Amino acid sequence: MGLDSNFSPQKRTSSLPTTVAKGRHSSGRGGPPRGRQIQKTFNNIKITILCGFVTILVLRGTIGVNLSSSESDAVNQNLIEETNRILAEIRSDSDPTDPAQPERDLFLNETYALGPRISSWDSDRKIWLENNPEFPNFVSRNRPRVLLLSGSPPNPCDNAIGDHYLLKAIKNKIDYCRLHGIEIVYNMAHLDRELAGYWAKLPMIRRLMLSHPEVEWIWWMDSDALFTDMVFEIPFEKYKEYNMVIHGYPDLFYDQKSWIALNTGSFLLRNCQWTLDLLDTWAPMGPKGPIREEAGKVVTKFLNGRPDFEADDQSALIYLLLTQKEKWMDKVHIENSYYLHGFWTGLVDTYEDLMAKYQPGYGDQRWPFVTHFVGCKPCGSYADYPVERCLRSMERAFNFADNQVLNLYGFGHRGLLSPKIKRKRNETVSPLEYVDKFDIRRSSSDGTSRLSR
Amino acid sequence: MLERFMGPRRMYQIRRLVRHGKLTALCLVMTIVVLRGTIGAGKFGTPEQDFDNLRVHFYASRNHHRPNRVLEEVRSESSSEESVALTSEAGSNSYGTFDISKILVDEGEEEKRDPSKPYTLGPKISEWDEQRAGWLRKNPDFPSFIGPNKPRVLLVTGSSPKPCENPVGDHYLLKAIKNKIDYCRLHGIEVFYNMALLDAEMAGFWAKLPLIRKLLLSHPEVEFLWWMDSDAMFTDMAFELPWERYKDVNLVMHGWNEMVYNQKNWIGLNTGSFLLRNTQWALDLLDTLAPMGPKGKIREEAGKLLTRELKDRPVFEADDQSAMVYILATQRDKWGDKVYLESEYYLHGYWGILVDRYEEMIENYHPGLGDHRWPLVTHFVGCKPCGKFGDYPVERCLKQMDRAFNFGDNQILQMYGFSHKSLASRKVKRVRNETGNPLEVKDELGLLHPAFKAARASSS
């Protein structure tokens, strides 16, 4: 009891450690050591618990449960929400300024035409060329004037990575075309509501042919096709008698009637009446809606291995060329001596091998001219192949080609997957000797191909 | 036992001392903890860092080391045709969940330069004009002039080889390069799109210097190199540069003489769009500008010098534009006579004062003027569509870039009989019907077969 009364002021004031000491000091002289020890221990424990409690409070106060309580985080949050809203608006196809117009698909009994029929294009064009000698149909060194046509949809891709690879692909095409004197038209407009999707190339090809009579060849190239041989030049003299050059396999085409016998991802069309007629025969299978669906069924039945889906331009072309062989095939050249279109899966893993064994200029399996990423669809949401494989391969193909461009400047990528470059040749005070040696344009101009070096 | 030596009182004092000591130590620890929690202890870390470390340690499988992206991916609705995601063993088929950093490999080492030697772009070349003239004589197939008054021009632009941090940045880069391709096709200009960083020390705005030097030396056939930023767009497709005006100068930039030479204003000229003639003079100028560029202390110090010397310049590291103003203003007698500061047309047009007037321009004027009535170039300075943060609100920048793009694209589409439904719309409408006699149709602006594209009889 006495002990208790002695120590009760201690208990009441024991919230601060200092009072404990005072308390103990005042009653230090008396009391059995055992009791004191217990009290001491008790006090120590109290102090420990108290300090622990205060520490936890302090820590909780600083790092706490609510992490975004600071001002900058709140601003960030607002910014994210605002930007997401804008991005969603940009990505959507809706147009606030466009009055909703009742547009319907064509019925099955309506015929679609790309434009009014033109029947004297060859002679009209010849006269025009004679009257306009400052716009000849050939460029320097007697090469025909070629226009490369490619394109992509006007809205952003479903994912940012799609736009990035579209950008890399157009850079790749710019590089090849600069080295070979070819002009590029990159189309981002849907010219024809009915011929949307893969069919959009038809009205654009026709439009360009008619507006540019000085162009001899129009070269359509998909946005997912990359040039991988910067030196190879298309042997146009070989095609003097032809009006269409397309990559494919004659046995697949004539014998097996396969729906992938030809590839319309990269092909050439001569600017002539024959082509206009071909386009006029090809287009009617394209209009969106019941016509395209019906046409899809027809071509699936006719061609080998084709899955069931609406008509695409490639199947439609194969169908029309097969059913009207006698009319068209004498002017169509099915090319497979070089990769005017090279299916990517068999090519992309061989790049290092090729770099060790061969050099640019072959265009065939020794150094593919074009690597075409069929099925990767980087602008969409889903690919037909694992995405990692697609993107990795596209990056490799891009760098493989870029190395050939950077070679003139004395640089090269550090690896086929590396965006960074490394120096391959030191700077010099007489750079022109390297220009003579490494400029691709010059080597193809003086007739000696790089292969003979 | 100690008691016997020192006596009970002594012992008691020692014990008291020990108690006080313990209490003092306890208070000290508590104070440190509280202070660390409130103001942080720098190197020793704050409780937040501890928390983060713990989080990283326990949840190491998530990518917490990925830099914080302010703008997140917008998840799209899957299209109706491909609603079934084909996931195979080797990986997913969906682009939405893919992380590009998984495939890009950062290998190799950076070139190490000897820091004691001053920075140079390359070994000094001193007879470039003669070397080049000799080469041109030996290569008549690659003349430096492709028309009577028309020099061979190479338009150079570029962007990073890695995807933009902003999810729509790459889309705007794509539109910008399409815009440049269109202008250059009409005007017989070649395009070089750079995606390579030639010198890691000259990164950022300075990356153009080693690139320009390399291109000048590797393409002796090029007479003028036209540098254009990736955020600049052509808005007048019909305007041909007045080449005869520049026959005696080596550098053409948009700017005003008074602002550069008298006021030393840092925005007295703009290096987002300029012409540089392929001469020894250009190499010397690049060599004079380069020393302010190397990343790190040099650039910082140079930045301070430029802020001090130039009017209205904010404090930040040295940029090529300020360096150009400084060099021209302080060495006018050396460079000034070969520099032309063009202000009669918008070789560079600041977007802020132009984009709202497009409709007014369409109503009152026509392409081919290049000036305030119909600007040649609309330059989106400060918008930084590829980066996370720009100097202006994102919405205004992106919407206006769309408008500027469509404004320029309309001039291309009108050649083929089409036009955008409005300056904000991606859709196009027909403005000229198809005809059975396409060769008799002349487009309004005469861009299909313009005089400035006409070839000489034997030109390349």
PDB file of C-alpha atoms in Angstrom, chain A residues 51 54-60 62, chain B residues 26-41 45-47:
ATOM      1  CA  CYS A  51       8.058   5.641 -27.675  1.00  0.00           C
ATOM      2  CA  VAL A  54       4.894   7.874 -30.962  1.00  0.00           C
ATOM      3  CA  THR A  55       7.282   6.555 -33.612  1.00  0.00           C
ATOM      4  CA  ILE A  56       4.507   4.795 -35.439  1.00  0.00           C
ATOM      5  CA  LEU A  57       2.374   7.908 -35.310  1.00  0.00           C
ATOM      6  CA  VAL A  58       5.175   9.993 -36.744  1.00  0.00           C
ATOM      7  CA  LEU A  59       5.933   7.537 -39.517  1.00  0.00           C
ATOM      8  CA  ARG A  60       2.303   7.246 -40.394  1.00  0.00           C
ATOM      9  CA  THR A  62       4.924  11.250 -43.015  1.00  0.00           C
TER      10      THR A  62
ATOM     11  CA  LEU B  26      15.940   7.915 -26.739  1.00  0.00           C
ATOM     12  CA  CYS B  27      14.955  11.534 -27.291  1.00  0.00           C
ATOM     13  CA  LEU B  28      17.709  11.965 -29.857  1.00  0.00           C
ATOM     14  CA  VAL B  29      16.520   8.976 -31.830  1.00  0.00           C
ATOM     15  CA  MET B  30      12.954  10.229 -31.759  1.00  0.00           C
ATOM     16  CA  THR B  31      14.003  13.662 -32.929  1.00  0.00           C
ATOM     17  CA  ILE B  32      15.953  12.232 -35.840  1.00  0.00           C
ATOM     18  CA  VAL B  33      13.037  10.083 -36.864  1.00  0.00           C
ATOM     19  CA  VAL B  34      10.618  12.953 -36.783  1.00  0.00           C
ATOM     20  CA  LEU B  35      12.949  15.259 -38.656  1.00  0.00           C
ATOM     21  CA  ARG B  36      13.611  12.597 -41.291  1.00  0.00           C
ATOM     22  CA  GLY B  37       9.945  12.174 -41.725  1.00  0.00           C
ATOM     23  CA  THR B  38       9.239  15.857 -42.159  1.00  0.00           C
ATOM     24  CA  ILE B  39      12.208  17.436 -43.913  1.00  0.00           C
ATOM     25  CA  GLY B  40      14.092  14.395 -45.118  1.00  0.00           C
ATOM     26  CA  ALA B  41      17.697  13.510 -44.496  1.00  0.00           C
ATOM     27  CA  GLY B  45      16.769   8.575 -47.366  1.00  0.00           C
ATOM     28  CA  THR B  46      13.312   9.575 -46.349  1.00  0.00           C
ATOM     29  CA  PRO B  47      10.553   7.307 -45.081  1.00  0.00           C
TER      30      PRO B  47
END
